[in-house]
Each structure stands twice: as structure tokens, then as C-alpha cells.
Short mmCIF file of C-alpha atoms and ligand atoms in Angstrom, two decimals:
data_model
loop_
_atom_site.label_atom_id
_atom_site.label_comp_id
_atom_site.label_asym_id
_atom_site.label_seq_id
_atom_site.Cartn_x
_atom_site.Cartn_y
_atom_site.Cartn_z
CA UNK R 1 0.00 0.00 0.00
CA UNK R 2 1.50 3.33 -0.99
CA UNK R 3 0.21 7.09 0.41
CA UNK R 4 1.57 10.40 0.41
CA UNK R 5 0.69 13.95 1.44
CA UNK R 6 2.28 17.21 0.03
CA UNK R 7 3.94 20.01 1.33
CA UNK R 8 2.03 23.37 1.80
CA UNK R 9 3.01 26.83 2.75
CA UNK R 10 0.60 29.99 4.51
CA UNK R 11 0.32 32.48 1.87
CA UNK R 12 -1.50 35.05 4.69
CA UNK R 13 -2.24 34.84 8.19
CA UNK R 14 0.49 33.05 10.44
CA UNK R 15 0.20 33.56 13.45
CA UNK R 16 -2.45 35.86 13.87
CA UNK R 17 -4.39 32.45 12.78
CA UNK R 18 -3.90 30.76 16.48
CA UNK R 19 -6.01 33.82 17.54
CA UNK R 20 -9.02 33.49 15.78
CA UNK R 21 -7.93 34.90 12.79
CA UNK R 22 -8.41 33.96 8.96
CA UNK R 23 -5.47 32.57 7.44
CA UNK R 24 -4.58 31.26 3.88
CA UNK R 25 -2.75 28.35 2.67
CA UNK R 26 -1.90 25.95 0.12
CA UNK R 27 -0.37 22.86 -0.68
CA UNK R 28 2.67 22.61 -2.42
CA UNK R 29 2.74 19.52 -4.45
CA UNK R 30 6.54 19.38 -5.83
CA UNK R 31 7.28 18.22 -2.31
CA UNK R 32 5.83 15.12 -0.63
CA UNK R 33 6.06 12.68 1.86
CA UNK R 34 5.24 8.78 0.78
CA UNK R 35 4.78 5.86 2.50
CA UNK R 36 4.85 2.97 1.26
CA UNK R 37 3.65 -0.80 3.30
CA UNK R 38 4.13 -4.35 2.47
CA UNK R 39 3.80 -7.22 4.36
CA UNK R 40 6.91 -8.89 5.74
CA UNK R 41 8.21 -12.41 7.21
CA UNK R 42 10.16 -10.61 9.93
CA UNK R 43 8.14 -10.20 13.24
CA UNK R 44 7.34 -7.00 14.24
CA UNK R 45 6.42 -3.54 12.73
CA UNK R 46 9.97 -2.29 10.94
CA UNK R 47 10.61 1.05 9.87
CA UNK R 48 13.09 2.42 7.58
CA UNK R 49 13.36 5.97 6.57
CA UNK R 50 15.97 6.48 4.62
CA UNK R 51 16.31 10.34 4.76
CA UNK R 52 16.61 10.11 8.80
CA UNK R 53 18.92 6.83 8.44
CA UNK R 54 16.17 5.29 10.60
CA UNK R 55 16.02 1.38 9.78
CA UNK R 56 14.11 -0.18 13.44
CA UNK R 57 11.54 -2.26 14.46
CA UNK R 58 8.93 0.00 16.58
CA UNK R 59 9.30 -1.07 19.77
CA UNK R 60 13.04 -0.65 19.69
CA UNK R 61 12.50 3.51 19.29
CA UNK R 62 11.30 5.41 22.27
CA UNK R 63 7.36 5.83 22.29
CA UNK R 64 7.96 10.07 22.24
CA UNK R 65 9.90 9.01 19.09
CA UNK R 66 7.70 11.08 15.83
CA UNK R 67 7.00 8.03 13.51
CA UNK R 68 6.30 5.68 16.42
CA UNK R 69 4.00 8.20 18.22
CA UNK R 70 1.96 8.25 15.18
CA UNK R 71 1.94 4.35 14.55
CA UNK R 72 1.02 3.86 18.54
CA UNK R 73 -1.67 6.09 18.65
CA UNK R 74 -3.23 4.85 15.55
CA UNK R 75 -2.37 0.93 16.61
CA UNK R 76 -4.46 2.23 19.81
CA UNK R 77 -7.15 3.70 17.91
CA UNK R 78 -7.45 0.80 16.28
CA UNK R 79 -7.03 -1.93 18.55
CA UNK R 80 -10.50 -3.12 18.92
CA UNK R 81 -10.89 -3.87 14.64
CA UNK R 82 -7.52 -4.97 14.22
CA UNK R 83 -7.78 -7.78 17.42
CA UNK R 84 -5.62 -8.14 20.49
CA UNK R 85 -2.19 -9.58 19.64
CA UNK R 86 -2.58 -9.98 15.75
CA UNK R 87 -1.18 -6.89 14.99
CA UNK R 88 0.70 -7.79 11.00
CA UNK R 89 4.47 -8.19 10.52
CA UNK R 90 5.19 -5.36 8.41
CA UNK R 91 8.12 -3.22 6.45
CA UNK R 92 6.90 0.64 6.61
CA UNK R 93 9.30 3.06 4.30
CA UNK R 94 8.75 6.23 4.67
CA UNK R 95 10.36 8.99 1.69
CA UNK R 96 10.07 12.96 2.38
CA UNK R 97 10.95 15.47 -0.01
CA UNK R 98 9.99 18.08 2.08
CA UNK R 99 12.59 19.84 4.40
CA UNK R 100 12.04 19.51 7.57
CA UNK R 101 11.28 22.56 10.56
CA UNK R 102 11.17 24.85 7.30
CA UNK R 103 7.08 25.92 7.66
CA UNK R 104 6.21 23.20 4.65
CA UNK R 105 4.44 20.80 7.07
CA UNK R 106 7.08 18.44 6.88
CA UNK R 107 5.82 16.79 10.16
CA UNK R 108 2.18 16.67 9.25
CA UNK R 109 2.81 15.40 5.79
CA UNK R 110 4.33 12.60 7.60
CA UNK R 111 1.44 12.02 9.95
CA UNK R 112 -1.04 11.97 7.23
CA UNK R 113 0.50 9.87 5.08
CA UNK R 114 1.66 7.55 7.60
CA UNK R 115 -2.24 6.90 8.80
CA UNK R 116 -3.46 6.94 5.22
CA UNK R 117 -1.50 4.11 4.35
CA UNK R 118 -1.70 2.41 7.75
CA UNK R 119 -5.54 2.36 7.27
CA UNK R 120 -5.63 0.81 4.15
CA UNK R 121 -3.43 -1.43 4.61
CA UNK R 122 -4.86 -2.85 8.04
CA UNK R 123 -8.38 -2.27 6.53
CA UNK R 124 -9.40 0.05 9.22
CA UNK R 125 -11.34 2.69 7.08
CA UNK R 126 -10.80 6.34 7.99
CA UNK R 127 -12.42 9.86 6.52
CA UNK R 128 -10.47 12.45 5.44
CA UNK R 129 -11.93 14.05 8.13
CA UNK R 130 -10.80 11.51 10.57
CA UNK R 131 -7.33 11.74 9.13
CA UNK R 132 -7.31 15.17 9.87
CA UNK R 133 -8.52 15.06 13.01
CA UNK R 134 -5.91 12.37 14.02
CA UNK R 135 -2.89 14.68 12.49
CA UNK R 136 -4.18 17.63 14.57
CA UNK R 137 -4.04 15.29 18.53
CA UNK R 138 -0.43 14.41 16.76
CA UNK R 139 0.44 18.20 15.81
CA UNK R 140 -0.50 18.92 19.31
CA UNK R 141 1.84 16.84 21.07
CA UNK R 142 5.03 18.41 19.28
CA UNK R 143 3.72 21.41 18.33
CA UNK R 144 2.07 23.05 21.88
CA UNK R 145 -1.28 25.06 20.88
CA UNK R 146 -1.43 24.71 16.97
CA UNK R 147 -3.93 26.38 14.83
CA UNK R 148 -4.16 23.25 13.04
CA UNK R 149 -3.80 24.75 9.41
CA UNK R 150 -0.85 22.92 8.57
CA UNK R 151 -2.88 19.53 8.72
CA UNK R 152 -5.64 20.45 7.62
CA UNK R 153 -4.20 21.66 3.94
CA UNK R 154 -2.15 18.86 4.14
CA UNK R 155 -5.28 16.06 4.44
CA UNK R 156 -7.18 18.24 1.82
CA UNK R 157 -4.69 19.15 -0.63
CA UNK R 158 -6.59 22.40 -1.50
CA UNK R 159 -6.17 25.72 -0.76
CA UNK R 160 -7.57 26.28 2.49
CA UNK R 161 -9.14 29.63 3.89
CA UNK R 162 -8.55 28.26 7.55
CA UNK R 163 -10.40 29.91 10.81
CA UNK R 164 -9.57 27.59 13.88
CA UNK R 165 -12.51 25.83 15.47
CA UNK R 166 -14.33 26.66 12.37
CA UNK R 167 -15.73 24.06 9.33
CA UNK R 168 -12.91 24.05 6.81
CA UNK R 169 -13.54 26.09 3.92
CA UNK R 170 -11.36 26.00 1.09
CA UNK R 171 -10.96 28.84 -2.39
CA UNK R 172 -10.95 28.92 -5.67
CA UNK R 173 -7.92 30.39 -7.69
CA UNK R 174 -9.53 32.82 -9.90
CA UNK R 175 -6.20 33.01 -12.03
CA UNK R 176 -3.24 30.95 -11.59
CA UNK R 177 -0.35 32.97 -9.66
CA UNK R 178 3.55 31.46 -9.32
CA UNK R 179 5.11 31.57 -6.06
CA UNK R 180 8.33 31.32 -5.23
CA UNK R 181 10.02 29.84 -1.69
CA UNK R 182 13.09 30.55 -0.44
CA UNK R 183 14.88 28.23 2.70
CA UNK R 184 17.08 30.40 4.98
CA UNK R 185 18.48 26.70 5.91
CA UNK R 186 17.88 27.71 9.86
CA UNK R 187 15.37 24.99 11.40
CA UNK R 188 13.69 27.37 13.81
CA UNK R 189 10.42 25.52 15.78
CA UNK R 190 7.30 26.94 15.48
CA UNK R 191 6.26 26.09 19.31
CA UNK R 192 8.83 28.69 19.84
CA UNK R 193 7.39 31.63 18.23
CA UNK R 194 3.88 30.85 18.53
CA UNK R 195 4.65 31.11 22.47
CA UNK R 196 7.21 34.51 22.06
CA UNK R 197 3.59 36.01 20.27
CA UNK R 198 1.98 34.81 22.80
CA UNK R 199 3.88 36.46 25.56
CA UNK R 200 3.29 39.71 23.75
CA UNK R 201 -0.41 39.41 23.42
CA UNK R 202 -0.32 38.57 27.68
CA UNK R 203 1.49 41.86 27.72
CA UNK R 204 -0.54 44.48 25.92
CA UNK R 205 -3.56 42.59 24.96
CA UNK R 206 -5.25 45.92 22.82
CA UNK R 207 -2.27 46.45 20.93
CA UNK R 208 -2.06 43.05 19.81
CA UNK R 209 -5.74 42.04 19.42
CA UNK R 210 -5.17 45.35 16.41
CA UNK R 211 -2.25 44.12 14.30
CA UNK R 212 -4.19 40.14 14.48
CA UNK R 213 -7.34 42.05 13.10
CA UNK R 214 -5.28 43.94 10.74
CA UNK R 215 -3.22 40.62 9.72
CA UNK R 216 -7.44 39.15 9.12
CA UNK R 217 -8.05 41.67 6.89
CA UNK R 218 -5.13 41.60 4.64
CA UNK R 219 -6.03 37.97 4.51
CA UNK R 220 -9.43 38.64 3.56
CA UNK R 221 -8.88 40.96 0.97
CA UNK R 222 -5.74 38.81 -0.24
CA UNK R 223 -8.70 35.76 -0.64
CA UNK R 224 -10.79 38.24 -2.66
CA UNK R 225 -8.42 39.08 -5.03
CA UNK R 226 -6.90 35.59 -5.60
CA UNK R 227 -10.51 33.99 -6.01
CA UNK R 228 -11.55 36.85 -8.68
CA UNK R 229 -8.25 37.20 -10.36
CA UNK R 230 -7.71 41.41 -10.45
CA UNK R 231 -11.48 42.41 -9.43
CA UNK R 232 -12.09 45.58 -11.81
CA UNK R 233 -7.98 46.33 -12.35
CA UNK R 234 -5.66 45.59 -15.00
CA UNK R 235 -4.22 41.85 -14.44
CA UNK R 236 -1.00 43.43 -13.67
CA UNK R 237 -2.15 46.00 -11.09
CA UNK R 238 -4.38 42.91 -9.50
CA UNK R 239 -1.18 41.22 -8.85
CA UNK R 240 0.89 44.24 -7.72
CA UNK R 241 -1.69 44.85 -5.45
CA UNK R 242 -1.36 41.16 -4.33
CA UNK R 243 2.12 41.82 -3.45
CA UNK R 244 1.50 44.60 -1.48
CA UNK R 245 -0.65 42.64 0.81
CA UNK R 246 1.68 40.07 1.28
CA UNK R 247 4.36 42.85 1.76
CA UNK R 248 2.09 44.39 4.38
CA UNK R 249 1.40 41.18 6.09
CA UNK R 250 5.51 40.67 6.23
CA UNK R 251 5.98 44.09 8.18
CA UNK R 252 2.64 42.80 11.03
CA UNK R 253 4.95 39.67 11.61
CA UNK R 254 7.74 41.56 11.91
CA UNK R 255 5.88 43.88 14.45
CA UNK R 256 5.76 40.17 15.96
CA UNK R 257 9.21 39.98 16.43
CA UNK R 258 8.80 36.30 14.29
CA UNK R 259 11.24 37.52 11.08
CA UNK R 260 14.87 37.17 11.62
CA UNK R 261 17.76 38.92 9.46
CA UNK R 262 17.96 36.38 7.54
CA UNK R 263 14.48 36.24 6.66
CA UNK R 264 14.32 40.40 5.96
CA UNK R 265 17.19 39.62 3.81
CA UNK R 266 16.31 37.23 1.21
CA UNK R 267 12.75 39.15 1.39
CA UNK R 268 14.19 42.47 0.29
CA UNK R 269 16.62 40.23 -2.34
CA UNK R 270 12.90 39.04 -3.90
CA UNK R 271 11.66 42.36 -4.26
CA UNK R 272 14.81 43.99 -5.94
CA UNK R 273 14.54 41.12 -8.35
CA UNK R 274 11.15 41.98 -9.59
CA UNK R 275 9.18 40.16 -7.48
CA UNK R 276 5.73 41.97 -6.69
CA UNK R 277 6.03 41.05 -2.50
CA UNK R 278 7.17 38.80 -0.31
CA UNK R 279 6.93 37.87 3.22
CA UNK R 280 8.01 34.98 5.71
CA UNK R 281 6.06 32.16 5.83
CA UNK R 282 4.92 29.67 8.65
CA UNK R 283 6.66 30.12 12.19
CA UNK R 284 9.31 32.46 11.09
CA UNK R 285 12.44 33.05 12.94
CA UNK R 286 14.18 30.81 10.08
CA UNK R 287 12.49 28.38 7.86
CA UNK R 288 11.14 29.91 4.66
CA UNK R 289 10.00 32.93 2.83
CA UNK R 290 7.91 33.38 0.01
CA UNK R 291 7.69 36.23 -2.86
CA UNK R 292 5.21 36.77 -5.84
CA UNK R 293 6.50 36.42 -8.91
CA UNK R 294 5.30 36.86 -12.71
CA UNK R 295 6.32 33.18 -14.57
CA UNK R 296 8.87 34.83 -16.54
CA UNK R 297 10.69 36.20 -13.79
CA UNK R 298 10.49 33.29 -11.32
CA UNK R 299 14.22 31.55 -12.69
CA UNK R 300 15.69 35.67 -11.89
CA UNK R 301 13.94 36.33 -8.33
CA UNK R 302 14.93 32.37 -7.49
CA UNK R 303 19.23 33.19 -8.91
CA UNK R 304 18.78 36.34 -6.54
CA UNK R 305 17.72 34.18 -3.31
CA UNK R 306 20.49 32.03 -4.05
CA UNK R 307 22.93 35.07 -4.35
CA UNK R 308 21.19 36.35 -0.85
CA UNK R 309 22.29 33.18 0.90
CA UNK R 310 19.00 30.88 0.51
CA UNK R 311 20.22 27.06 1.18
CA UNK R 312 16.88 26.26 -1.65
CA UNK R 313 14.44 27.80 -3.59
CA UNK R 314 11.30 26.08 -4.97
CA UNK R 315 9.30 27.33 -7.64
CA UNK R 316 5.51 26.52 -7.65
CA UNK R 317 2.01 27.20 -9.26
CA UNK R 318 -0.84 28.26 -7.07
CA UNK R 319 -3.79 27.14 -9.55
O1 PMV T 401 5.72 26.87 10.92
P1 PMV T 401 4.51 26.31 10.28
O2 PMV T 401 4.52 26.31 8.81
O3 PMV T 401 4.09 25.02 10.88
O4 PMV T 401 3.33 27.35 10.52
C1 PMV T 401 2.88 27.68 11.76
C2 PMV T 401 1.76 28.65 11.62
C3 PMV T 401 1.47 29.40 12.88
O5 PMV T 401 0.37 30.25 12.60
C4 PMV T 401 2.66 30.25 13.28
C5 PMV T 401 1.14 28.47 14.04
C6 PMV T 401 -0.15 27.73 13.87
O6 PMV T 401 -0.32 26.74 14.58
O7 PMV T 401 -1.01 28.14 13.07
#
């Protein structure tokens, strides 16, 4: 049994999202994590993935251990269809093109893929919405207080207007639009930042409460404008405006003390090259950024992150 789950990246929102805030995001399909299952003569459940130079049978890693985590807790969910001591003898490989601690949902991409092919292959049906639901209790445990965007666009590989708590409403792309990330090559955890915001928002409660609304309305009018392309504008004034949302948004996180040089660099690198905005994207602190590009000048603004001192770029097509 094979599954996989792609890569996605906030286009609006971070942050302000884990207080009630709109936030957008979508997948990004040119990375992936795959799992693959097949039964095995060996005894036990054995995992080998590659990328981490993990080869082990579960109960050999330490239960807090990511992969096993997500096996045990779905072995316990389970437990009653699957029968008391016949659990299968198994070889679980696990492939990930998706850098990990970089904001592209590395971990949840793992989770979901993990369970999808888990349930198939032990014939223990589960929804998407289970799926999700089961990648959010895992996002949890590593993750602190997560808004639970990244798995959710991650189960639904669709663009995702998220509001926590909320029914999960995703939006159309009213003209395709290429996007392209930059890795500073810093892992920087997201638990981190999400709980430097939130000492902030103890602090001065007003203040902050007015740059999360602020961040929910450039996300809002971001959402307009990508569902009807350039609403009564040239196409090329749409876009700039676009850009200057996502620009906009980039100076509120900054506000949140969640860029880093790094990050400010290779943003002001994409916008010398052409690009029509950029911003960080995800946790911040490290991790990636991502800038608005027209096609034609995606190769340029990518050679000019490079030059800036990004460890990767990755072009993609929001459609
Ligand atoms: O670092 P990432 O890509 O997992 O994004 C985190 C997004 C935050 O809004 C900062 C936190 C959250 O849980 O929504």
C-alpha cells in the first residue's frame, strides 16, 4: 500500500491564525512525503526511513519518538478492529521530499501519510476528516497550541481559507499565480514563536488584538483578489496589489518579532529582483520565505535568493 501527502506553505495569516484569525494556505505539491507498506516475514512492525537513516523495528524507538507516536496512537485507535495480539508483521518506508522545521508541514505530511496508508493497509477505514482530526491530537503533542492549518491543507490538498474551530472552507484560484520559496536553511520551531507572540499578546492585549485584526483583513482581501483574479484592475495591477498585501502582512509579523535577518534579507533580495512582495512564511524566525513572482521572472527572483544566501528555492504554481 503506498500514500503520500504534500507540502504546503501559509500564503497570509500566520500567526495571527492561532487567535481566531483567517489565514490562507496551500499545498505545495513538488514536495511530498510517501509511505509505502508491504507485508513482511520478519516479526514486528519495521521502519526504515531512509532520509533520517532510521532502519528499526517500533518497539526498539522510544514511544515520544515522531514516527512511532503516530503508529502507537493509531495501533491504539485501532485496537478493537484490528484484534488483540494480531497486529501484522510489516516493512513501513517512509520517503520525504519536504525539508524539515522549514514551515512546509514536513511533520504533518508525515502524519497523514503515515495513517493513510496504515488504514488501508490494516483495513481500518478512515475519513479524510478523521485523518485530519488524528494529524491535529499528533500536531498537538510536538507542536504546543497549533492552529491546526498545517494539517488540515495537508489532508485536503486544497487551498484552504482556515479559521480555527471553524468548518474548513477551502478557495478557488480565480487566475493561476507562481510563487516562489526561499529556505534560509535555519530549522527554527514553530512552538517557539507561537509562544514569544503569545507572551506579547499577555502583555498588551489591545495592541495586539489590532495588528491580528489587521493581519485578518489583509487575509481577507488577499482571498478576494486571488478567487476573482484582479477584481475591476488591469491583471497586472491585480497582482501588484497582491504583493502589497503580502508585503504588508511581512511588516505585522515583523511587528511580531517572528522575522529574523535572515528572513528580511532574502525578502528584500525578492523584491529587488522583480518580485511583486514577499513575506516569511509559517513560524518564522528561520524556515522559509515566500515572494510573488510573474512566470517569466520566477528563474531571476529564485538566482537572486540564491545570491542572498538561501540554502533552496522552490518554484511553484498556485492554480
Ligand atoms: O511553521 P509552520 O509552517 O508550521 O506554521 C505555523 C503557523 C502558525 O500560525 C505560526 C502556528 C499555527 O499553529 O497556526
Amino acid at each position: 500500500m503506498n500514500a503520500s501527502a504534500p507540502g504546503k506553505m501559509i500564503l497570509f495569516g500566520e500567526h495571527a491564525v492561532v487567535y481566531g484569525r483567517p489565514a490562507l494556505a496551500v499545498p505545495v505539491k513538488q514536495v511530498h512525503a510517501d509511505v509505502e507498506i508491504l507485508d513482511s516475514n520478519s516479526t514486528g512492525i519495521w521502519i526504515h526511513a531512509p532520509g533520517i537513516r532510521l532502519h528499526s523495528e517500533l518497539n526498539a524507538l522510544p514511544s515520544d519518538h515522531p514516527i512511532a507516536s503516530v503508529i502507537h496512537n493509531f495501533l491504539f485507535l485501532a485496537r478493537a478492529s484490528l484484534g488483540e495480539g494480531r497486529f501484522p508483521n510489516i516493512n513501513l518506508t517512509i520517503n520525504s521530499t519536504i525539508p524539515v522545521a522549514s514551515g512546509l508541514g514536513s511533520g504533518a505530511a508525515v502524519t497523514v501519510a503515515l495513517v493513510r496508508a496504515l488504514s488501508s493497509h490494516l483495513n481500518y477505514p478512515m475519513s479524510e476528516e478523521d485523518i485530519n482530526a488524528f494529524a491535529y491530537d499528533i500536531e498537538k503533542i510536538y507542536h504546543g497550541a497549533p492552529s491546526g492549518i498545517d494539517n488540515t491543507v495537508v489532508t485536503y490538498a486544497k487551498p484552504v481559507y482556515f479559521v480555527k474551530g471553524q468548518p474548513i472552507e477551502t478557495f478557488k484560484v480565480g487566475t493561476p499565480f507562481t510563487i516562489v520559496i526561499g529556505g534560509t536553511g535555519i530549522s527554527a520551531p514553530t512552538r517557539e514563536s507561537v509562544a514569544d507572540v503569545r507572551k506579547l499578546w499577555e502583555a498588551d492585549r489591545a495592541k495586539w488584538e489590532g495588528v491580528f485584526d489587521a493581519v485578518g483583513k489583509i487575509a481577507d482581501e488577499a482571498r478576494m483578489r486571488i478567487e476573482t483574479g484582479e477584481p475591476a484592475l488591469s491583471k497586472v495591477e491585480g497582482w501588484r496589489l497582491l504583493g502589497g498585501l503580502m508585503n504588508q502582512n511581512h511588516e505585522r509579523l515583523q511587528e511580531m518579532t517572528v522575522s529574523s535577518p535572515e528572513l528580511d534579507l532574502l525578502v528584500e533580495a525578492a523584491r529587488k529582483a522583480g518580485a511583486a512582495g514577499a513575506k516569511l512564511s509559517g513560524g518564522g524566525r528561520g524556515g522559509n520565505m515566500i515572494a510573488l513572482v510573474e512566470r517569466e521572472n520566477a528563474d531571476d527572483v529564485s538566482s537572486a535568493l540564491i545570491s542572498a544566501g538561501a540554502k533552496n528555492t522552490i518554484i511553484t504554481q498556485v492554480a
